[in-house]
Amino acid sequence: MNLPASPLRLRLDKSALVANWRWLKQQSGSAACGAAIKADGYGTDAAGALQYLADAGCRDFFVATWAEALALLPLAKGLSLSVLHGLREEDMPVARQAGIKPVLNTVQQIQRWKDAGGGPCDVMVDTGINRLGLSMDEALGQVLDGLQIRTLMSHLACADTDHPLNMLQLDRFSRLRPTISAERYSLANSAGICLGRDYAFDLTRPGLALYGGVPRDEARGHIRQVAFPEAEILQRKTVRAGEGIGYNATLMAPRDMELAILNIGYADGYLRNFSNKGAALATDGTVLPVAGRVSMDLLIIDVSMQPELKEGDWVTIDYVLEQASALSGLSQYELLTGLGERFERYWQ
């Protein structure tokens, strides 16, 4: 039995995705430019992102877990997929799939990989974020001897701001390069790419900016929106002046109003932070303000200026990441990755 079409869609712009990657590649200089497609492509569609970016020339992809990696198999010839969260004992039965490499983060993971016969791998060194990765002392010891390291990498903690830790991490990572043998060296994420060519090394690993996020001022005007939430109108109704709208009547109708009820709410990732703040957009670009509190599955918008909108019509949620972040207080990462499974995702 075929399911009916979802009343909630996520339109994905493949030309914007590719354009963003090409700009980031250009900013990376002579370094290769990869793509982080973890968390289902930052809430978009990892399989689609991999396909369109690979068609554009991207060869290096990064996910968080082995489950994410296995969901993307089989890989096309020439593509590389790295699992950032390392190599647990329970991951070993699937850790030698063609084209997938573990990113080894601890001494124990390194020994586990060696005991299993070794082979191509990546290694993460913690240069200051105090998250995953070997310490500098561990990396500069002998623990890496005998490893076939494809990419030695680290991760910037504060690249989206002008923080002194950026230069400190760059200095620390630069000290590793002449000491640790690897085919390539990689430090910069989306924001790191914007810090300049010194941070690029041999491979950059953008994530947020691929999907429309603006990591730093330098990227503004170059990064295009990729994800466009769209919701169907379930009902249109008239509300009289003085009546309450939505839970707790946080908005009292200042006049007679025409409202539309949409099939989207905080269970879908459109959080209560947008209550009485967010907006939808009609097909002609008319702004349709959110009226009242965002519910779990429903959203109320003011369509008084759009008499032609009716039940069954679709509107686009105003979701330009940088502006939506400023409006809601949520990070651009949260806005993207929070988009739920009830969205029917499609590429255009």
mmCIF file of C-alpha atoms in Angstrom:
data_model
loop_
_atom_site.group_PDB
_atom_site.id
_atom_site.type_symbol
_atom_site.label_atom_id
_atom_site.label_comp_id
_atom_site.label_asym_id
_atom_site.label_seq_id
_atom_site.Cartn_x
_atom_site.Cartn_y
_atom_site.Cartn_z
ATOM 1 C CA MET A 1 0.000 0.000 0.000
ATOM 2 C CA ASN A 2 1.455 3.328 -1.039
ATOM 3 C CA LEU A 3 1.478 6.024 1.614
ATOM 4 C CA PRO A 4 -0.176 9.351 0.779
ATOM 5 C CA ALA A 5 2.105 12.273 0.016
ATOM 6 C CA SER A 6 3.436 14.005 3.105
ATOM 7 C CA PRO A 7 1.978 17.418 4.003
ATOM 8 C CA LEU A 8 5.520 18.480 4.924
ATOM 9 C CA ARG A 9 8.399 18.774 2.472
ATOM 10 C CA LEU A 10 12.036 19.844 2.453
ATOM 11 C CA ARG A 11 13.054 21.203 -0.920
ATOM 12 C CA LEU A 12 16.802 20.871 -1.487
ATOM 13 C CA ASP A 13 18.627 22.966 -4.065
ATOM 14 C CA LYS A 14 21.378 20.838 -5.625
ATOM 15 C CA SER A 15 22.759 23.727 -7.680
ATOM 16 C CA ALA A 16 23.215 25.755 -4.467
ATOM 17 C CA LEU A 17 24.924 22.809 -2.758
ATOM 18 C CA VAL A 18 27.393 22.428 -5.616
ATOM 19 C CA ALA A 19 27.951 26.193 -5.897
ATOM 20 C CA ASN A 20 28.752 26.373 -2.183
ATOM 21 C CA TRP A 21 31.262 23.522 -2.484
ATOM 22 C CA ARG A 22 32.924 25.135 -5.506
ATOM 23 C CA TRP A 23 33.329 28.436 -3.654
ATOM 24 C CA LEU A 24 34.795 26.631 -0.643
ATOM 25 C CA LYS A 25 37.101 24.676 -2.956
ATOM 26 C CA GLN A 26 38.281 27.923 -4.531
ATOM 27 C CA GLN A 27 38.950 29.398 -1.090
ATOM 28 C CA SER A 28 40.926 26.263 -0.200
ATOM 29 C CA GLY A 29 43.567 27.090 -2.783
ATOM 30 C CA SER A 30 45.640 24.106 -3.842
ATOM 31 C CA ALA A 31 44.151 21.903 -1.106
ATOM 32 C CA ALA A 32 41.534 19.309 -1.950
ATOM 33 C CA CYS A 33 38.072 20.161 -0.657
ATOM 34 C CA GLY A 34 36.071 17.383 0.988
ATOM 35 C CA ALA A 35 32.601 17.361 2.522
ATOM 36 C CA ALA A 36 31.198 16.502 5.938
ATOM 37 C CA ILE A 37 27.917 14.675 5.332
ATOM 38 C CA LYS A 38 27.350 13.447 8.896
ATOM 39 C CA ALA A 39 23.924 13.724 10.582
ATOM 40 C CA ASP A 40 22.292 12.879 7.235
ATOM 41 C CA GLY A 41 24.042 15.718 5.477
ATOM 42 C CA TYR A 42 23.413 18.164 8.326
ATOM 43 C CA GLY A 43 19.717 17.369 8.216
ATOM 44 C CA THR A 44 19.336 17.473 4.441
ATOM 45 C CA ASP A 45 20.013 14.140 2.712
ATOM 46 C CA ALA A 46 23.462 12.562 2.961
ATOM 47 C CA ALA A 47 23.010 10.200 0.006
ATOM 48 C CA GLY A 48 21.897 13.003 -2.279
ATOM 49 C CA ALA A 49 24.621 15.346 -1.067
ATOM 50 C CA LEU A 50 27.257 12.675 -1.685
ATOM 51 C CA GLN A 51 25.948 12.027 -5.193
ATOM 52 C CA TYR A 52 25.785 15.647 -6.313
ATOM 53 C CA LEU A 53 29.086 16.641 -4.715
ATOM 54 C CA ALA A 54 30.842 13.598 -6.160
ATOM 55 C CA ASP A 55 29.474 14.522 -9.600
ATOM 56 C CA ALA A 56 30.987 17.988 -9.052
ATOM 57 C CA GLY A 57 34.418 16.521 -8.247
ATOM 58 C CA CYS A 58 34.444 16.043 -4.471
ATOM 59 C CA ARG A 59 36.262 12.851 -3.481
ATOM 60 C CA ASP A 60 36.588 12.945 0.319
ATOM 61 C CA PHE A 61 33.555 12.537 2.577
ATOM 62 C CA PHE A 62 33.167 12.390 6.351
ATOM 63 C CA VAL A 63 30.453 10.911 8.580
ATOM 64 C CA ALA A 64 30.193 10.524 12.334
ATOM 65 C CA THR A 65 29.323 6.841 12.821
ATOM 66 C CA TRP A 66 29.684 3.473 11.144
ATOM 67 C CA ALA A 67 25.918 3.225 10.733
ATOM 68 C CA GLU A 68 25.991 6.448 8.714
ATOM 69 C CA ALA A 69 28.831 5.086 6.601
ATOM 70 C CA LEU A 70 27.193 1.735 5.881
ATOM 71 C CA ALA A 71 23.989 3.486 4.782
ATOM 72 C CA LEU A 72 25.965 5.131 1.965
ATOM 73 C CA LEU A 73 27.458 1.945 0.522
ATOM 74 C CA PRO A 74 28.391 0.999 -2.093
ATOM 75 C CA LEU A 75 30.695 3.908 -2.840
ATOM 76 C CA ALA A 76 31.481 4.867 -6.398
ATOM 77 C CA LYS A 77 35.038 4.196 -7.493
ATOM 78 C CA GLY A 78 37.511 6.831 -6.354
ATOM 79 C CA LEU A 79 35.505 8.081 -3.378
ATOM 80 C CA SER A 80 36.751 8.015 0.204
ATOM 81 C CA LEU A 81 34.551 7.926 3.306
ATOM 82 C CA SER A 82 35.970 8.475 6.802
ATOM 83 C CA VAL A 83 34.219 7.718 10.115
ATOM 84 C CA LEU A 84 35.063 10.498 12.541
ATOM 85 C CA HIS A 85 33.968 8.878 15.800
ATOM 86 C CA GLY A 86 36.671 6.266 15.786
ATOM 87 C CA LEU A 87 36.780 2.511 16.091
ATOM 88 C CA ARG A 88 35.079 0.667 18.930
ATOM 89 C CA GLU A 89 35.405 -3.082 19.411
ATOM 90 C CA GLU A 90 31.835 -3.555 18.192
ATOM 91 C CA ASP A 91 32.655 -1.654 14.997
ATOM 92 C CA MET A 92 35.358 -4.097 13.923
ATOM 93 C CA PRO A 93 33.115 -6.488 11.939
ATOM 94 C CA VAL A 94 32.175 -3.658 9.562
ATOM 95 C CA ALA A 95 35.364 -1.602 9.731
ATOM 96 C CA ARG A 96 36.961 -2.991 6.585
ATOM 97 C CA GLN A 97 34.269 -2.139 4.074
ATOM 98 C CA ALA A 98 35.663 -0.966 0.752
ATOM 99 C CA GLY A 99 36.395 2.733 0.690
ATOM 100 C CA ILE A 100 35.703 3.410 4.388
ATOM 101 C CA LYS A 101 38.450 4.446 6.804
ATOM 102 C CA PRO A 102 38.346 4.844 10.575
ATOM 103 C CA VAL A 103 39.526 8.091 12.101
ATOM 104 C CA LEU A 104 41.556 6.808 15.038
ATOM 105 C CA ASN A 105 41.236 9.025 18.111
ATOM 106 C CA THR A 106 42.818 7.112 20.993
ATOM 107 C CA VAL A 107 45.786 4.908 21.749
ATOM 108 C CA GLN A 108 43.380 2.022 22.318
ATOM 109 C CA GLN A 109 41.769 2.501 18.888
ATOM 110 C CA ILE A 110 45.185 2.566 17.239
ATOM 111 C CA GLN A 111 46.150 -0.696 18.917
ATOM 112 C CA ARG A 112 42.794 -2.233 17.968
ATOM 113 C CA TRP A 113 43.410 -1.308 14.317
ATOM 114 C CA LYS A 114 46.950 -2.658 14.380
ATOM 115 C CA ASP A 115 45.836 -5.913 16.018
ATOM 116 C CA ALA A 116 43.293 -6.382 13.231
ATOM 117 C CA GLY A 117 45.983 -6.071 10.582
ATOM 118 C CA GLY A 118 46.070 -2.330 10.055
ATOM 119 C CA GLY A 119 45.572 -0.722 6.687
ATOM 120 C CA PRO A 120 44.675 2.767 5.489
ATOM 121 C CA CYS A 121 43.309 4.977 8.267
ATOM 122 C CA ASP A 122 43.000 8.582 9.352
ATOM 123 C CA VAL A 123 44.145 9.971 12.703
ATOM 124 C CA MET A 124 42.752 12.850 14.755
ATOM 125 C CA VAL A 125 45.009 14.910 17.018
ATOM 126 C CA ASP A 126 43.515 17.279 19.589
ATOM 127 C CA THR A 127 45.319 20.614 19.223
ATOM 128 C CA GLY A 128 43.062 22.575 21.562
ATOM 129 C CA ILE A 129 39.363 21.760 21.313
ATOM 130 C CA ASN A 130 39.642 19.092 24.039
ATOM 131 C CA ARG A 131 37.244 16.813 22.258
ATOM 132 C CA LEU A 132 38.128 13.700 20.236
ATOM 133 C CA GLY A 133 41.742 13.010 19.347
ATOM 134 C CA LEU A 134 45.169 12.029 20.577
ATOM 135 C CA SER A 135 46.957 14.520 22.776
ATOM 136 C CA MET A 136 49.958 16.297 21.288
ATOM 137 C CA ASP A 137 52.275 14.269 23.493
ATOM 138 C CA GLU A 138 50.695 10.994 22.380
ATOM 139 C CA ALA A 139 50.886 11.979 18.727
ATOM 140 C CA LEU A 140 54.531 12.972 18.992
ATOM 141 C CA GLY A 141 55.449 9.727 20.729
ATOM 142 C CA GLN A 142 55.762 6.383 19.002
ATOM 143 C CA VAL A 143 52.127 5.284 19.101
ATOM 144 C CA LEU A 144 51.626 6.103 15.419
ATOM 145 C CA ASP A 145 54.596 4.031 14.258
ATOM 146 C CA GLY A 146 53.569 1.480 11.660
ATOM 147 C CA LEU A 147 50.249 3.104 10.798
ATOM 148 C CA GLN A 148 49.300 3.735 7.179
ATOM 149 C CA ILE A 149 47.920 7.232 7.739
ATOM 150 C CA ARG A 150 46.013 8.676 4.816
ATOM 151 C CA THR A 151 45.035 11.923 6.568
ATOM 152 C CA LEU A 152 46.321 13.398 9.803
ATOM 153 C CA MET A 153 43.715 15.858 11.012
ATOM 154 C CA SER A 154 42.738 18.167 13.818
ATOM 155 C CA HIS A 155 39.658 20.293 14.440
ATOM 156 C CA LEU A 156 39.448 24.027 15.121
ATOM 157 C CA ALA A 157 37.555 25.088 18.237
ATOM 158 C CA CYS A 158 36.928 28.784 17.566
ATOM 159 C CA ALA A 159 37.271 29.328 13.818
ATOM 160 C CA ASP A 160 33.952 31.177 13.619
ATOM 161 C CA THR A 161 35.419 33.968 15.777
ATOM 162 C CA ASP A 162 38.713 35.865 15.856
ATOM 163 C CA HIS A 163 40.032 33.964 18.847
ATOM 164 C CA PRO A 164 43.735 33.550 19.737
ATOM 165 C CA LEU A 165 43.197 29.798 19.927
ATOM 166 C CA ASN A 166 42.999 29.729 16.114
ATOM 167 C CA MET A 167 46.629 30.729 15.735
ATOM 168 C CA LEU A 168 47.665 28.477 18.597
ATOM 169 C CA GLN A 169 46.021 25.453 16.979
ATOM 170 C CA LEU A 170 47.538 26.341 13.618
ATOM 171 C CA ASP A 171 50.985 26.491 15.231
ATOM 172 C CA ARG A 172 50.509 23.194 17.030
ATOM 173 C CA PHE A 173 49.245 21.410 13.922
ATOM 174 C CA SER A 174 52.081 22.855 11.840
ATOM 175 C CA ARG A 175 54.527 21.310 14.317
ATOM 176 C CA LEU A 176 53.041 17.875 13.680
ATOM 177 C CA ARG A 177 53.482 17.935 9.925
ATOM 178 C CA PRO A 178 57.271 17.434 9.706
ATOM 179 C CA THR A 179 57.185 14.859 12.502
ATOM 180 C CA ILE A 180 54.269 12.559 11.646
ATOM 181 C CA SER A 181 54.221 10.834 8.279
ATOM 182 C CA ALA A 182 50.874 10.992 6.487
ATOM 183 C CA GLU A 183 49.747 11.331 2.902
ATOM 184 C CA ARG A 184 47.767 14.486 3.707
ATOM 185 C CA TYR A 185 47.154 16.946 6.530
ATOM 186 C CA SER A 186 43.801 18.559 7.297
ATOM 187 C CA LEU A 187 42.731 21.246 9.775
ATOM 188 C CA ALA A 188 40.086 23.576 8.324
ATOM 189 C CA ASN A 189 36.323 23.216 8.577
ATOM 190 C CA SER A 190 33.918 25.709 6.921
ATOM 191 C CA ALA A 191 34.937 28.583 9.170
ATOM 192 C CA GLY A 192 38.592 27.528 9.033
ATOM 193 C CA ILE A 193 38.567 27.850 5.250
ATOM 194 C CA CYS A 194 37.525 31.483 5.719
ATOM 195 C CA LEU A 195 40.550 32.121 7.961
ATOM 196 C CA GLY A 196 42.865 31.888 4.963
ATOM 197 C CA ARG A 197 45.087 29.562 2.978
ATOM 198 C CA ASP A 198 47.471 28.940 5.893
ATOM 199 C CA TYR A 199 44.759 26.796 7.477
ATOM 200 C CA ALA A 200 44.022 24.719 4.370
ATOM 201 C CA PHE A 201 47.040 22.373 4.354
ATOM 202 C CA ASP A 202 46.262 19.498 1.926
ATOM 203 C CA LEU A 203 42.553 18.907 2.553
ATOM 204 C CA THR A 204 39.699 21.014 3.901
ATOM 205 C CA ARG A 205 36.565 19.534 5.460
ATOM 206 C CA PRO A 206 33.615 21.937 5.133
ATOM 207 C CA GLY A 207 30.254 21.068 6.601
ATOM 208 C CA LEU A 208 27.848 23.860 7.574
ATOM 209 C CA ALA A 209 28.645 26.155 4.656
ATOM 210 C CA LEU A 210 27.879 23.423 2.130
ATOM 211 C CA TYR A 211 24.267 23.451 3.282
ATOM 212 C CA GLY A 212 23.715 27.204 3.389
ATOM 213 C CA GLY A 213 25.221 28.186 6.733
ATOM 214 C CA VAL A 214 27.367 31.317 6.915
ATOM 215 C CA PRO A 215 30.285 30.497 9.246
ATOM 216 C CA ARG A 216 32.058 33.874 9.086
ATOM 217 C CA ASP A 217 31.650 37.316 7.508
ATOM 218 C CA GLU A 218 34.027 36.329 4.704
ATOM 219 C CA ALA A 219 31.456 33.840 3.402
ATOM 220 C CA ARG A 220 28.508 36.230 3.395
ATOM 221 C CA GLY A 221 27.233 36.813 -0.127
ATOM 222 C CA HIS A 222 28.933 33.665 -1.437
ATOM 223 C CA ILE A 223 26.947 30.938 0.317
ATOM 224 C CA ARG A 224 23.492 30.093 -1.009
ATOM 225 C CA GLN A 225 20.522 28.614 0.841
ATOM 226 C CA VAL A 226 20.099 24.876 0.221
ATOM 227 C CA ALA A 227 17.210 23.723 2.448
ATOM 228 C CA PHE A 228 13.698 25.147 2.066
ATOM 229 C CA PRO A 229 11.036 23.737 4.448
ATOM 230 C CA GLU A 230 7.590 23.708 2.867
ATOM 231 C CA ALA A 231 4.295 23.033 4.661
ATOM 232 C CA GLU A 232 0.765 22.433 3.445
ATOM 233 C CA ILE A 233 -2.156 24.538 4.651
ATOM 234 C CA LEU A 234 -4.525 22.283 6.588
ATOM 235 C CA GLN A 235 -7.187 24.905 7.300
ATOM 236 C CA ARG A 236 -7.975 28.572 6.746
ATOM 237 C CA LYS A 237 -10.099 30.433 9.265
ATOM 238 C CA THR A 238 -11.213 33.882 10.406
ATOM 239 C CA VAL A 239 -10.428 35.097 13.906
ATOM 240 C CA ARG A 240 -12.207 38.132 15.359
ATOM 241 C CA ALA A 241 -10.442 41.046 17.017
ATOM 242 C CA GLY A 242 -9.674 40.336 20.672
ATOM 243 C CA GLU A 243 -9.611 36.542 20.381
ATOM 244 C CA GLY A 244 -6.591 34.563 21.556
ATOM 245 C CA ILE A 245 -4.441 32.692 19.026
ATOM 246 C CA GLY A 246 -2.710 29.408 19.852
ATOM 247 C CA TYR A 247 -1.624 27.901 23.155
ATOM 248 C CA ASN A 248 -1.748 30.272 26.150
ATOM 249 C CA ALA A 249 -3.159 33.005 23.888
ATOM 250 C CA THR A 250 0.281 34.611 23.604
ATOM 251 C CA LEU A 251 -1.142 36.686 20.747
ATOM 252 C CA MET A 252 -4.506 38.461 20.988
ATOM 253 C CA ALA A 253 -5.846 39.328 17.552
ATOM 254 C CA PRO A 254 -5.456 43.099 17.174
ATOM 255 C CA ARG A 255 -8.092 43.091 14.419
ATOM 256 C CA ASP A 256 -10.128 40.618 12.448
ATOM 257 C CA MET A 257 -7.551 38.268 10.920
ATOM 258 C CA GLU A 258 -7.342 35.502 8.373
ATOM 259 C CA LEU A 259 -5.206 32.625 9.620
ATOM 260 C CA ALA A 260 -3.796 29.482 8.019
ATOM 261 C CA ILE A 261 -2.904 26.367 9.993
ATOM 262 C CA LEU A 262 0.210 24.588 8.689
ATOM 263 C CA ASN A 263 1.392 21.015 9.102
ATOM 264 C CA ILE A 264 4.673 21.810 10.895
ATOM 265 C CA GLY A 265 5.731 22.275 14.496
ATOM 266 C CA TYR A 266 8.479 21.790 17.031
ATOM 267 C CA ALA A 267 8.372 18.005 16.597
ATOM 268 C CA ASP A 268 9.624 18.683 13.069
ATOM 269 C CA GLY A 269 12.417 20.979 14.237
ATOM 270 C CA TYR A 270 10.578 24.281 13.849
ATOM 271 C CA LEU A 271 10.984 25.154 17.508
ATOM 272 C CA ARG A 272 9.017 27.358 19.870
ATOM 273 C CA ASN A 273 11.754 29.985 19.571
ATOM 274 C CA PHE A 274 9.925 31.116 16.419
ATOM 275 C CA SER A 275 6.646 31.780 18.251
ATOM 276 C CA ASN A 276 5.326 35.220 17.239
ATOM 277 C CA LYS A 277 8.676 35.813 15.467
ATOM 278 C CA GLY A 278 9.062 33.538 12.464
ATOM 279 C CA ALA A 279 7.342 33.701 9.101
ATOM 280 C CA ALA A 280 6.328 31.760 6.047
ATOM 281 C CA LEU A 281 6.516 33.003 2.480
ATOM 282 C CA ALA A 282 3.822 32.909 -0.179
ATOM 283 C CA THR A 283 4.821 31.975 -3.722
ATOM 284 C CA ASP A 284 5.068 35.691 -4.617
ATOM 285 C CA GLY A 285 7.398 36.324 -1.662
ATOM 286 C CA THR A 286 4.790 37.916 0.595
ATOM 287 C CA VAL A 287 5.788 37.520 4.249
ATOM 288 C CA LEU A 288 3.222 35.619 6.333
ATOM 289 C CA PRO A 289 4.046 36.143 10.035
ATOM 290 C CA VAL A 290 3.804 33.357 12.596
ATOM 291 C CA ALA A 291 0.822 34.085 14.845
ATOM 292 C CA GLY A 292 0.959 32.754 18.380
ATOM 293 C CA ARG A 293 2.933 29.885 19.807
ATOM 294 C CA VAL A 294 4.463 27.110 17.725
ATOM 295 C CA SER A 295 2.718 23.809 18.595
ATOM 296 C CA MET A 296 4.150 20.295 18.446
ATOM 297 C CA ASP A 297 2.741 19.566 14.988
ATOM 298 C CA LEU A 298 1.025 22.787 13.907
ATOM 299 C CA LEU A 299 1.872 26.375 13.089
ATOM 300 C CA ILE A 300 -0.464 29.338 12.684
ATOM 301 C CA ILE A 301 0.370 32.107 10.224
ATOM 302 C CA ASP A 302 -1.332 35.368 9.310
ATOM 303 C CA VAL A 303 -2.625 35.221 5.723
ATOM 304 C CA SER A 304 -4.822 38.316 5.891
ATOM 305 C CA MET A 305 -2.946 39.810 2.932
ATOM 306 C CA GLN A 306 -3.252 36.641 0.853
ATOM 307 C CA PRO A 307 -6.981 36.049 0.162
ATOM 308 C CA GLU A 308 -6.223 33.437 -2.501
ATOM 309 C CA LEU A 309 -4.388 31.029 -0.163
ATOM 310 C CA LYS A 310 -6.573 28.060 0.721
ATOM 311 C CA GLU A 311 -6.574 24.582 2.214
ATOM 312 C CA GLY A 312 -4.201 22.336 0.283
ATOM 313 C CA ASP A 313 -1.897 25.153 -0.843
ATOM 314 C CA TRP A 314 1.766 25.189 0.119
ATOM 315 C CA VAL A 315 3.922 27.879 1.684
ATOM 316 C CA THR A 316 7.667 28.020 2.259
ATOM 317 C CA ILE A 317 9.011 28.582 5.767
ATOM 318 C CA ASP A 318 11.377 31.555 5.938
ATOM 319 C CA TYR A 319 14.523 29.622 6.887
ATOM 320 C CA VAL A 320 17.586 31.489 5.660
ATOM 321 C CA LEU A 321 19.998 30.137 8.238
ATOM 322 C CA GLU A 322 21.912 33.206 9.326
ATOM 323 C CA GLN A 323 18.772 35.340 9.731
ATOM 324 C CA ALA A 324 16.773 32.506 11.305
ATOM 325 C CA SER A 325 19.585 31.983 13.795
ATOM 326 C CA ALA A 326 19.600 35.641 14.805
ATOM 327 C CA LEU A 327 15.799 35.627 15.131
ATOM 328 C CA SER A 328 15.487 32.422 17.146
ATOM 329 C CA GLY A 329 18.684 32.346 19.176
ATOM 330 C CA LEU A 330 19.408 28.870 17.789
ATOM 331 C CA SER A 331 22.677 28.080 16.051
ATOM 332 C CA GLN A 332 22.662 27.494 12.318
ATOM 333 C CA TYR A 333 23.748 23.920 13.050
ATOM 334 C CA GLU A 334 20.705 23.327 15.276
ATOM 335 C CA LEU A 335 18.353 24.799 12.690
ATOM 336 C CA LEU A 336 19.577 22.399 10.017
ATOM 337 C CA THR A 337 20.144 19.192 11.917
ATOM 338 C CA GLY A 338 16.893 19.533 13.850
ATOM 339 C CA LEU A 339 14.724 19.175 10.760
ATOM 340 C CA GLY A 340 12.800 15.998 11.411
ATOM 341 C CA GLU A 341 12.087 12.756 9.608
ATOM 342 C CA ARG A 342 8.529 13.743 8.713
ATOM 343 C CA PHE A 343 9.823 16.032 5.981
ATOM 344 C CA GLU A 344 9.612 14.455 2.542
ATOM 345 C CA ARG A 345 12.986 15.447 1.137
ATOM 346 C CA TYR A 346 13.394 16.152 -2.552
ATOM 347 C CA TRP A 347 16.126 17.717 -4.681
ATOM 348 C CA GLN A 348 15.613 20.274 -7.403
#
